[in-house]
Amino acid sequence: MDSDSLTRLLDERTIERALILFARAMDERDWDTMGRILADDAEGDFGTGRVTGRSALIGLVRGYLDNCGVTQHLLGNIVIDVSGDRATSRAYIRDVHLDSTNDPATRMYTLGDYRDTWRRAADGSWQLVERVKINRGFVGTLDVFAPTSR
């Protein structure tokens, strides 16, 4: 294996790890980890309109997750393409959300895709610069995100 192939493989693995850490950060409400993965100028659209900036993206996610109970964001069929200091990734997302009482009868699942763009930072790490969530469907109720369900 030549050095370019090895570098590309290591970059793909680093990005995959960041994808997984980001998903876990949502479930663990670890906003600091999420902030380290997101670029300061990151943009995103989770199906509710585009937001710009690390703080705005974290705020959008918190707007949902701060009001619900246990969540689990599962990624699959991850495809990463690296070209120099830029990369794209696509990953299936299946997320489960319970209400704030963790009642399994009140839940919501979404099925979709994360379409992400990455940029290599000056320190060599990879930062998420754009996330678009393509929602293909959901099961359950949006009431899991309602602050009144507490």
Short mmCIF file of N, CA and C in Angstrom, two decimals, residues 86-138:
data_model
loop_
_atom_site.label_atom_id
_atom_site.label_comp_id
_atom_site.label_asym_id
_atom_site.label_seq_id
_atom_site.Cartn_x
_atom_site.Cartn_y
_atom_site.Cartn_z
N ARG A 86 -10.47 18.09 1.91
CA ARG A 86 -11.94 18.11 1.95
C ARG A 86 -12.44 16.68 1.89
N ALA A 87 -13.63 16.46 2.43
CA ALA A 87 -14.22 15.13 2.37
C ALA A 87 -15.73 15.25 2.46
N THR A 88 -16.40 14.22 1.97
CA THR A 88 -17.84 14.11 2.14
C THR A 88 -18.12 12.75 2.77
N SER A 89 -19.23 12.70 3.49
CA SER A 89 -19.66 11.41 4.03
C SER A 89 -21.18 11.33 3.92
N ARG A 90 -21.62 10.11 3.77
CA ARG A 90 -23.05 9.79 3.78
C ARG A 90 -23.23 8.65 4.76
N ALA A 91 -24.24 8.76 5.59
CA ALA A 91 -24.50 7.69 6.57
C ALA A 91 -26.00 7.61 6.82
N TYR A 92 -26.50 6.39 6.84
CA TYR A 92 -27.88 6.21 7.27
C TYR A 92 -27.96 6.55 8.74
N ILE A 93 -29.06 7.17 9.12
CA ILE A 93 -29.33 7.48 10.53
C ILE A 93 -30.69 6.91 10.90
N ARG A 94 -30.70 6.19 12.00
CA ARG A 94 -31.96 5.73 12.61
C ARG A 94 -31.86 6.16 14.05
N ASP A 95 -32.68 7.12 14.41
CA ASP A 95 -32.62 7.62 15.78
C ASP A 95 -33.93 7.33 16.50
N VAL A 96 -33.79 7.04 17.77
CA VAL A 96 -34.91 6.71 18.64
C VAL A 96 -34.95 7.75 19.74
N HIS A 97 -36.14 8.28 20.01
CA HIS A 97 -36.32 9.28 21.06
C HIS A 97 -37.49 8.86 21.95
N LEU A 98 -37.27 8.82 23.24
CA LEU A 98 -38.35 8.61 24.19
C LEU A 98 -38.73 9.95 24.79
N ASP A 99 -39.93 10.02 25.39
CA ASP A 99 -40.31 11.27 26.03
C ASP A 99 -39.52 11.44 27.33
N SER A 100 -39.70 12.58 27.99
CA SER A 100 -38.90 12.91 29.16
C SER A 100 -39.11 11.96 30.33
N THR A 101 -40.19 11.18 30.30
CA THR A 101 -40.42 10.19 31.36
C THR A 101 -39.85 8.82 30.97
N ASN A 102 -39.26 8.75 29.77
CA ASN A 102 -38.71 7.51 29.22
C ASN A 102 -39.76 6.42 29.08
N ASP A 103 -40.99 6.84 28.84
CA ASP A 103 -42.10 5.91 28.63
C ASP A 103 -41.97 5.33 27.22
N PRO A 104 -41.77 4.01 27.09
CA PRO A 104 -41.60 3.43 25.75
C PRO A 104 -42.84 3.55 24.88
N ALA A 105 -43.98 3.87 25.46
CA ALA A 105 -45.20 4.02 24.67
C ALA A 105 -45.20 5.36 23.92
N THR A 106 -44.41 6.33 24.40
CA THR A 106 -44.32 7.63 23.74
C THR A 106 -42.92 7.77 23.19
N ARG A 107 -42.80 7.48 21.90
CA ARG A 107 -41.49 7.47 21.28
C ARG A 107 -41.59 7.97 19.84
N MET A 108 -40.44 8.27 19.29
CA MET A 108 -40.36 8.65 17.89
C MET A 108 -39.07 8.09 17.31
N TYR A 109 -39.18 7.49 16.13
CA TYR A 109 -38.04 7.00 15.38
C TYR A 109 -37.98 7.80 14.08
N THR A 110 -36.78 8.16 13.66
CA THR A 110 -36.66 8.72 12.32
C THR A 110 -35.72 7.84 11.50
N LEU A 111 -35.98 7.84 10.22
CA LEU A 111 -35.15 7.12 9.26
C LEU A 111 -34.65 8.15 8.26
N GLY A 112 -33.35 8.18 8.03
CA GLY A 112 -32.85 9.17 7.10
C GLY A 112 -31.39 8.99 6.77
N ASP A 113 -30.85 10.06 6.21
CA ASP A 113 -29.45 10.12 5.79
C ASP A 113 -28.82 11.37 6.35
N TYR A 114 -27.58 11.25 6.81
CA TYR A 114 -26.74 12.42 7.07
C TYR A 114 -25.86 12.59 5.84
N ARG A 115 -25.87 13.78 5.26
CA ARG A 115 -24.99 14.14 4.14
C ARG A 115 -24.07 15.23 4.68
N ASP A 116 -22.81 14.89 4.89
CA ASP A 116 -21.89 15.77 5.58
C ASP A 116 -20.73 16.19 4.69
N THR A 117 -20.19 17.37 4.97
CA THR A 117 -18.99 17.88 4.34
C THR A 117 -17.99 18.17 5.45
N TRP A 118 -16.73 17.78 5.21
CA TRP A 118 -15.67 17.89 6.20
C TRP A 118 -14.52 18.70 5.64
N ARG A 119 -13.75 19.33 6.56
CA ARG A 119 -12.57 20.09 6.17
C ARG A 119 -11.46 19.77 7.17
N ARG A 120 -10.26 19.55 6.63
CA ARG A 120 -9.11 19.32 7.51
C ARG A 120 -8.71 20.66 8.14
N ALA A 121 -8.59 20.68 9.46
CA ALA A 121 -8.19 21.88 10.18
C ALA A 121 -6.67 22.02 10.16
N ALA A 122 -6.19 23.17 10.59
CA ALA A 122 -4.74 23.43 10.61
C ALA A 122 -3.98 22.42 11.47
N ASP A 123 -4.63 21.90 12.51
CA ASP A 123 -3.96 20.92 13.39
C ASP A 123 -4.03 19.50 12.85
N GLY A 124 -4.64 19.33 11.66
CA GLY A 124 -4.74 18.01 11.04
C GLY A 124 -6.02 17.26 11.35
N SER A 125 -6.81 17.75 12.31
CA SER A 125 -8.09 17.11 12.63
C SER A 125 -9.11 17.41 11.53
N TRP A 126 -10.18 16.65 11.53
CA TRP A 126 -11.27 16.87 10.57
C TRP A 126 -12.43 17.53 11.29
N GLN A 127 -12.96 18.59 10.70
CA GLN A 127 -14.10 19.29 11.27
C GLN A 127 -15.30 19.20 10.34
N LEU A 128 -16.46 19.04 10.95
CA LEU A 128 -17.72 18.99 10.21
C LEU A 128 -18.10 20.42 9.84
N VAL A 129 -18.21 20.69 8.54
CA VAL A 129 -18.54 22.04 8.09
C VAL A 129 -19.97 22.16 7.57
N GLU A 130 -20.59 21.03 7.22
CA GLU A 130 -22.00 21.07 6.82
C GLU A 130 -22.63 19.71 7.08
N ARG A 131 -23.81 19.76 7.69
CA ARG A 131 -24.61 18.54 7.86
C ARG A 131 -26.01 18.82 7.34
N VAL A 132 -26.44 17.96 6.43
CA VAL A 132 -27.82 17.99 5.95
C VAL A 132 -28.43 16.65 6.32
N LYS A 133 -29.55 16.69 7.02
CA LYS A 133 -30.26 15.46 7.34
C LYS A 133 -31.43 15.33 6.38
N ILE A 134 -31.44 14.24 5.65
CA ILE A 134 -32.55 13.93 4.75
C ILE A 134 -33.47 12.99 5.52
N ASN A 135 -34.63 13.48 5.90
CA ASN A 135 -35.59 12.65 6.62
C ASN A 135 -36.43 11.87 5.62
N ARG A 136 -36.36 10.56 5.71
CA ARG A 136 -37.13 9.70 4.80
C ARG A 136 -38.45 9.28 5.40
N GLY A 137 -38.53 9.30 6.71
CA GLY A 137 -39.77 8.93 7.37
C GLY A 137 -39.60 8.91 8.88
N PHE A 138 -40.73 8.88 9.56
CA PHE A 138 -40.67 8.76 11.01
C PHE A 138 -41.87 7.98 11.49
#
